[in-house]
CSV table of C-alpha atoms in Angstrom, one decimal:
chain,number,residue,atom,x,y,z
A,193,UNK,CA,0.0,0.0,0.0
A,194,UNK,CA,0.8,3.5,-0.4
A,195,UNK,CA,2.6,5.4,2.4
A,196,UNK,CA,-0.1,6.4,4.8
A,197,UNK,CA,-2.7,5.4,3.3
A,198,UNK,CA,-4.7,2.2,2.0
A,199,UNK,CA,-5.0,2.8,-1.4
A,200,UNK,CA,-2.5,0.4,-3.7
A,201,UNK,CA,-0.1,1.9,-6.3
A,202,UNK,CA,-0.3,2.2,-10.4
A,203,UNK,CA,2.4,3.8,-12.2
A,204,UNK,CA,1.0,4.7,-15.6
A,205,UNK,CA,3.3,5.7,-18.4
A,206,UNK,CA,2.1,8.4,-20.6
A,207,UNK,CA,-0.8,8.3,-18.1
A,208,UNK,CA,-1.9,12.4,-18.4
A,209,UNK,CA,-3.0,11.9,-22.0
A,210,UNK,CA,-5.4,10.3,-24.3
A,211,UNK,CA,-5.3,6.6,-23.9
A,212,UNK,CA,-3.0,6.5,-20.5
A,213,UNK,CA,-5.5,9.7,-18.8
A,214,UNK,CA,-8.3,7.1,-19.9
A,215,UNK,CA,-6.9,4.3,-17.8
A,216,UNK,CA,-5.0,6.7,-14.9
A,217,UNK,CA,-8.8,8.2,-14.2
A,218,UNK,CA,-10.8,5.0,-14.3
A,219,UNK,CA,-7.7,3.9,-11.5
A,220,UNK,CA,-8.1,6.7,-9.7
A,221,UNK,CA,-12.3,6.0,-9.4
A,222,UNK,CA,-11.6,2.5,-8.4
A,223,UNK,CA,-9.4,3.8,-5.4
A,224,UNK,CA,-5.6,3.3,-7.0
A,225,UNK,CA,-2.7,6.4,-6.1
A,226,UNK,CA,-1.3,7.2,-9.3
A,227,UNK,CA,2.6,7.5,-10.3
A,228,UNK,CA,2.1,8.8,-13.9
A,229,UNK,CA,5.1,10.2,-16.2
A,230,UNK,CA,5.9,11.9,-19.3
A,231,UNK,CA,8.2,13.8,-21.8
A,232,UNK,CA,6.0,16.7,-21.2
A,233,UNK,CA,6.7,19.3,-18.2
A,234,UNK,CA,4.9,19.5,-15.3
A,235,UNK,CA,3.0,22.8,-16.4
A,236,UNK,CA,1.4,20.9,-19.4
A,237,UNK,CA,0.2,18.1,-17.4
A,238,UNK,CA,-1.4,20.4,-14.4
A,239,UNK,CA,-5.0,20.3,-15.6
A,240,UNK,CA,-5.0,16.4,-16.5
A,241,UNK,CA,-3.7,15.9,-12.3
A,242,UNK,CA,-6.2,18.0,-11.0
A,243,UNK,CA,-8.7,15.9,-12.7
A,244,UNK,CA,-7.4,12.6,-11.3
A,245,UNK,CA,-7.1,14.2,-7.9
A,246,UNK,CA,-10.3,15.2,-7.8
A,247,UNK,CA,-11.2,11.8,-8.0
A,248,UNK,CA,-9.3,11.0,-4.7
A,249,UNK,CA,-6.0,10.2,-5.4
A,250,UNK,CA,-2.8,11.3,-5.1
A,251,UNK,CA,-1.1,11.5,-8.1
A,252,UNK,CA,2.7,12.2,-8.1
A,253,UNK,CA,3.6,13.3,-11.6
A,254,UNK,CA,7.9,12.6,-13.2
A,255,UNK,CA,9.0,13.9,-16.7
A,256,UNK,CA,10.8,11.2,-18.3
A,257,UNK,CA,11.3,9.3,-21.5
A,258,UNK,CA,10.8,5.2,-20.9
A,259,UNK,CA,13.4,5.3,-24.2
A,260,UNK,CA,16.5,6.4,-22.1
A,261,UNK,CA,18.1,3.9,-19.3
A,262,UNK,CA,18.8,6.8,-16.8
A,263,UNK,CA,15.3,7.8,-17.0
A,264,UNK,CA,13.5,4.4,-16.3
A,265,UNK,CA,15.7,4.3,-13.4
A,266,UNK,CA,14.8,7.7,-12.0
A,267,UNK,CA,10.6,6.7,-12.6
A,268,UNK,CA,11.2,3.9,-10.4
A,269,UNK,CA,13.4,5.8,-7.8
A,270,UNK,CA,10.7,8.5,-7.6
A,271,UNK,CA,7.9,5.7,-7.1
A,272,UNK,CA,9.7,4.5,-4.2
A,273,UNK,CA,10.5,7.5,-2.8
A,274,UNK,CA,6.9,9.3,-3.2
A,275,UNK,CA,4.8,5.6,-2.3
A,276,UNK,CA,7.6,3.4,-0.6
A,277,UNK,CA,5.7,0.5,-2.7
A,278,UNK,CA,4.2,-0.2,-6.3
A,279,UNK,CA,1.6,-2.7,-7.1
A,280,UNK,CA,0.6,-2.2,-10.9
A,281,UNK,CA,3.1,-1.0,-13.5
A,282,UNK,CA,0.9,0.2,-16.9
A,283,UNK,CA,3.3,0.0,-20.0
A,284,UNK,CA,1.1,2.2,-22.0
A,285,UNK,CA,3.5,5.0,-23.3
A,286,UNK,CA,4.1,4.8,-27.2
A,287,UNK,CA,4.0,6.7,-30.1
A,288,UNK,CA,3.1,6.6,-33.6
A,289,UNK,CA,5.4,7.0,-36.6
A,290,UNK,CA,6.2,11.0,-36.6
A,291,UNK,CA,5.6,10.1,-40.8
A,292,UNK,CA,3.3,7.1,-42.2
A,293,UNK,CA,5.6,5.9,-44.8
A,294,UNK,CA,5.5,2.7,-47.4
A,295,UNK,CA,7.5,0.0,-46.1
A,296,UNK,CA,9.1,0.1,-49.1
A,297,UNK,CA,10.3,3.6,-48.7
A,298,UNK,CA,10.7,3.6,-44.9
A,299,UNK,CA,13.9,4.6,-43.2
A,300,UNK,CA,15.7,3.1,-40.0
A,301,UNK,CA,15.7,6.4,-38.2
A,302,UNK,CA,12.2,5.9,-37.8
A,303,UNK,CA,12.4,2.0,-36.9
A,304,UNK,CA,15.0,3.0,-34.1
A,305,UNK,CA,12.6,5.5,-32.5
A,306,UNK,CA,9.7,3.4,-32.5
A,307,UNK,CA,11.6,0.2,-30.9
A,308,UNK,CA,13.3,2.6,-28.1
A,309,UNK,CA,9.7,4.0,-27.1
A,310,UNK,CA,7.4,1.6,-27.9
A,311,UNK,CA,9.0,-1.9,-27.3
A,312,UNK,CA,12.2,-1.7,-25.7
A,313,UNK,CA,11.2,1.3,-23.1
A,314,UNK,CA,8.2,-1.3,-21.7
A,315,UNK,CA,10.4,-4.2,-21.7
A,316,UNK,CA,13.6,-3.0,-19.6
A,317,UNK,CA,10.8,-0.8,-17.1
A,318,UNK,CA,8.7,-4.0,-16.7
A,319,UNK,CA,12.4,-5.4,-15.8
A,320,UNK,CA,13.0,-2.8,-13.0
A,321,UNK,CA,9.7,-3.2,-11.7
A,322,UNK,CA,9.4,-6.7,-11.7
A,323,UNK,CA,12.7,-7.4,-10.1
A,324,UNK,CA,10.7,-4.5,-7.2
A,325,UNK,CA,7.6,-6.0,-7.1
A,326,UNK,CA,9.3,-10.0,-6.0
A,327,UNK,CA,11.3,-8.0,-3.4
A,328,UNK,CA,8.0,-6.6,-2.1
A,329,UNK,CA,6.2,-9.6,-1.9
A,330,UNK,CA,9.2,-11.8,-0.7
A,331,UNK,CA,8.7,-9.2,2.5
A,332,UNK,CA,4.6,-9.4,2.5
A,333,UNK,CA,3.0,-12.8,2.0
A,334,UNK,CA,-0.3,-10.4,1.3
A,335,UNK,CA,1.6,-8.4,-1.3
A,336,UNK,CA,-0.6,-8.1,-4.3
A,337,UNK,CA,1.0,-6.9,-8.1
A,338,UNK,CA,0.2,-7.0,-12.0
A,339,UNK,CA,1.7,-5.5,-15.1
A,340,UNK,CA,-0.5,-4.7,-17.8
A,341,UNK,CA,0.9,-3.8,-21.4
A,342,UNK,CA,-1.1,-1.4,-23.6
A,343,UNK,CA,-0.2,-2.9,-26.9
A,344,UNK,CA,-2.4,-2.4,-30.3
A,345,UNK,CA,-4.7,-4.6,-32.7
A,346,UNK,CA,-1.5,-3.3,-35.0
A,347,UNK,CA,0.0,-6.5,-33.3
A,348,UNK,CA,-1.5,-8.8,-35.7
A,349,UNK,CA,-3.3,-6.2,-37.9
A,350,UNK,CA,-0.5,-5.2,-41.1
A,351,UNK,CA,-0.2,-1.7,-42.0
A,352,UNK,CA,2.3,-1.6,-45.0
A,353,UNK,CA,2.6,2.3,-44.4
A,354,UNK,CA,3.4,1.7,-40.5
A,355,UNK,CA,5.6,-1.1,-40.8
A,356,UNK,CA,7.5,0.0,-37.7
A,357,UNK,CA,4.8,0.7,-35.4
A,358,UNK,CA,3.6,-2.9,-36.1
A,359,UNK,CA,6.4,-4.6,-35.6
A,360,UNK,CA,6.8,-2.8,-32.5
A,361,UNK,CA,3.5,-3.7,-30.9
A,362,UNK,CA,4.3,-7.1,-32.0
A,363,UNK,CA,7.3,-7.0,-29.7
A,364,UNK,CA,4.7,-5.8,-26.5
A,365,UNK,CA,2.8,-9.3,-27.3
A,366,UNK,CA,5.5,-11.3,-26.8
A,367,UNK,CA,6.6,-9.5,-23.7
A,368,UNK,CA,3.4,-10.1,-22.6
A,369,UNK,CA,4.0,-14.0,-22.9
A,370,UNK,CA,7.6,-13.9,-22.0
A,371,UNK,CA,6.7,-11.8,-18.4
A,372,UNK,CA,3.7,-14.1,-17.6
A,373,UNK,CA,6.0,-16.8,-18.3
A,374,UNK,CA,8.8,-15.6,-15.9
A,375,UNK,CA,6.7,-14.1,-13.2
A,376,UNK,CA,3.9,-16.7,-12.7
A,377,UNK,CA,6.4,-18.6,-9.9
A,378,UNK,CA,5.6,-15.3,-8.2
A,379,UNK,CA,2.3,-14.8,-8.1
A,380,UNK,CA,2.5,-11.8,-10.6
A,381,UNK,CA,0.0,-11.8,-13.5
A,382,UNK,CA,0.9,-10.1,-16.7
A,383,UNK,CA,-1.9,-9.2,-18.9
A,384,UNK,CA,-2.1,-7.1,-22.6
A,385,UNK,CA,-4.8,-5.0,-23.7
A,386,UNK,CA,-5.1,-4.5,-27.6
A,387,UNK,CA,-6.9,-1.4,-28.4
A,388,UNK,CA,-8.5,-0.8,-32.0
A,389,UNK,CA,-9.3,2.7,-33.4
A,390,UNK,CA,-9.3,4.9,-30.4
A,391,UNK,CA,-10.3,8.3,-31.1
A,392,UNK,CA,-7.1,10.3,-29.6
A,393,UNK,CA,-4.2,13.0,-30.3
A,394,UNK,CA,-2.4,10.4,-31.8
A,395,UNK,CA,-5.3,9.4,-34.3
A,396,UNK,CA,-6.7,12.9,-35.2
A,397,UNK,CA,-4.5,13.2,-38.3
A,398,UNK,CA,-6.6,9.9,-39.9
A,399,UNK,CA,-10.0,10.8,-38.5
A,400,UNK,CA,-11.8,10.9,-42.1
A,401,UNK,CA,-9.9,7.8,-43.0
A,402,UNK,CA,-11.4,6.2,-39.8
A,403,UNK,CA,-14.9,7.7,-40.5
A,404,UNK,CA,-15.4,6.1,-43.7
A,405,UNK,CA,-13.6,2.8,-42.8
A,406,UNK,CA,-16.2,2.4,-39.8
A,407,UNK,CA,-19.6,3.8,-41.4
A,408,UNK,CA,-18.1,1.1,-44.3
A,409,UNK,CA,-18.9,-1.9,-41.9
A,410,UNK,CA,-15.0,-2.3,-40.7
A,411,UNK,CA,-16.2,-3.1,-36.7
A,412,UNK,CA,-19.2,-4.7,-35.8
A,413,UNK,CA,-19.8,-2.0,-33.1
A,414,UNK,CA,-20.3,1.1,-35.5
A,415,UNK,CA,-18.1,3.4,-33.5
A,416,UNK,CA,-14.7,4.7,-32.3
A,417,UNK,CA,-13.2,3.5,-29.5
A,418,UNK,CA,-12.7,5.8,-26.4
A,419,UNK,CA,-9.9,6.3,-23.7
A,420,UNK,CA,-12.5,6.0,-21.5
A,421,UNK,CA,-13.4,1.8,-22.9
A,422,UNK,CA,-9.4,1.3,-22.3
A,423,UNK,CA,-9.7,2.6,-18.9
A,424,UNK,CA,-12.6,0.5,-17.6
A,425,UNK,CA,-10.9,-2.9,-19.2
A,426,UNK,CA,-7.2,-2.0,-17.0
A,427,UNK,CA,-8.9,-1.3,-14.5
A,428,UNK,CA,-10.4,-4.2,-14.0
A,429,UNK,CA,-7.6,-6.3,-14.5
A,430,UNK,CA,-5.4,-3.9,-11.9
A,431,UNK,CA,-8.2,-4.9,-9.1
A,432,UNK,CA,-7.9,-8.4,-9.7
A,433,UNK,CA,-11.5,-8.7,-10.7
A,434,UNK,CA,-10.5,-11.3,-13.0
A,435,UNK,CA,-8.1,-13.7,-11.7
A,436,UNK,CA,-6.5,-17.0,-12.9
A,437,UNK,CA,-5.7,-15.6,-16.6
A,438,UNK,CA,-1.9,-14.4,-15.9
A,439,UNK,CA,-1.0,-14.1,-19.9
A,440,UNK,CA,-4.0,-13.3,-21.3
A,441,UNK,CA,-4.9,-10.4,-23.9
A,442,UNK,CA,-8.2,-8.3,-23.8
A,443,UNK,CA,-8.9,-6.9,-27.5
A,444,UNK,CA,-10.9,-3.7,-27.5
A,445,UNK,CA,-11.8,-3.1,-31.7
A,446,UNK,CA,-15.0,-3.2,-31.8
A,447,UNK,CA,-15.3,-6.7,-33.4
A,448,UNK,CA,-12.1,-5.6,-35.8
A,449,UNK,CA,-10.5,-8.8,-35.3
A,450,UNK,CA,-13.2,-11.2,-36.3
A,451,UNK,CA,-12.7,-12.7,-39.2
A,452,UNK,CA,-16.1,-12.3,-41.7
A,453,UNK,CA,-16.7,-13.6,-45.0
């Protein structure tokens, strides 16, 4: 539990916006103190706090980029020191490509950026916190923990003209296995939630695509997704209202995946 209080701990990466303010104020109703961090400064991200303290919790708020080693080790040091404890890591920071280019066409500088943020960022913070989260419950029989990876329907969905983004999310499933895999002797779960067409910052630039691709019969619920669907589904899983499924992956897309003839 939190310092002085009852309430358990979520970190949430790239939790004051869009998808990740979605999920850190649907924790924040269900009784969670937030860690939540950023490449944004703390001016930016004032309004989006507020909000989830209004809700009850306290939210503790560190700039840093998940890409850069120094920085994932700096989150977790300023978890421990504002909380003294951490009970549900979020891997939900990520970022689209800055240009939608054909894979035939695309360049590595690109590839890199996405694999440092979106893949390899998760997988060495789920590393730090993981080793954290066995220490803590090595000392507390009653110590409770998840990680839950944000990933994408880009996972199995191709998208020649975001090859790297793809490939990246692709990367988050099998962490997902991999960590459920290597945690289970510890009583941590690991669970993945796939999002489909969320309506966000990050997918405002395709918003007609999206619009005729959905009123065409693309999902089987005729609508976008919201931050707000994401939220309800982590939260549930970060409560433990749905135990004995360590491993297991929760799509969100609106019937997207089924396959129809």
């Amino acid at each position: 539990m939190s310092a002085n209080s009852t309430r358990k701990v979520a970190l949430v990466t790239g939790g004051a916006r869009g998808i990740g303010l979605g999920i850190s104020a649907a924790l924040a109703k269900s009784g969670f103190d937030l860690a939540i961090c950023g490449v944004r400064d703390l001016a930016a991200v004032e309004n989006a706090i507020a909000g989830l303290e209004s809700a009850g919790a306290q939210v503790h708020y560190c700039q840093a980029d998940i890409s850069i080693t120094d920085d994932r080790q700096r989150l977790v040091d300023f978890v421990k020191e504002k909380f003294e404890c951490l009970n549900v890591l979020i891997n939900n920071a990520g970022v689209a490509p800055t240009v939608r280019a054909d894979i035939l066409e695309a360049d590595e500088e690109s590839f890199d950026r996405l694999m440092r943020i979106n893949l390899k960022g998760p997988y060495f913070l789920t590393q730090l916190t993981a080793r954290w989260m066995i220490e803590q419950r090595q000392h507390d029989a009653s110590f409770s923990g998840c990680i839950i990876n944000v990933s994408s329907i880009s996972s199995f969905v191709a998208s020649t003209s975001r090859g790297d983004y793809c490939l990246s999310k692709a990367g988050v499933s099998m962490s997902t296995k991999l960590w459920a895999t290597r945690l289970g002797e510890f009583g941590l779960p690991v669970y993945e939630i796939q999002p489909g067409i969320i309506k966000t910052d990050m997918t405002a630039g395709v918003t007609d695509k999206y619009d005729n691709l959905i009123a065409g019969g693309l999902l089987l619920e005729e609508r976008w997704g919201t931050p707000e669907d994401v939220g309800r589904a982590v939260a549930t899983l970060a409560r433990g209202d749905i135990p004995y499924a360590t491993g297991n992956v929760i799509q969100l897309d609106g019937g997207l995946g089924i396959q129809r003839l």
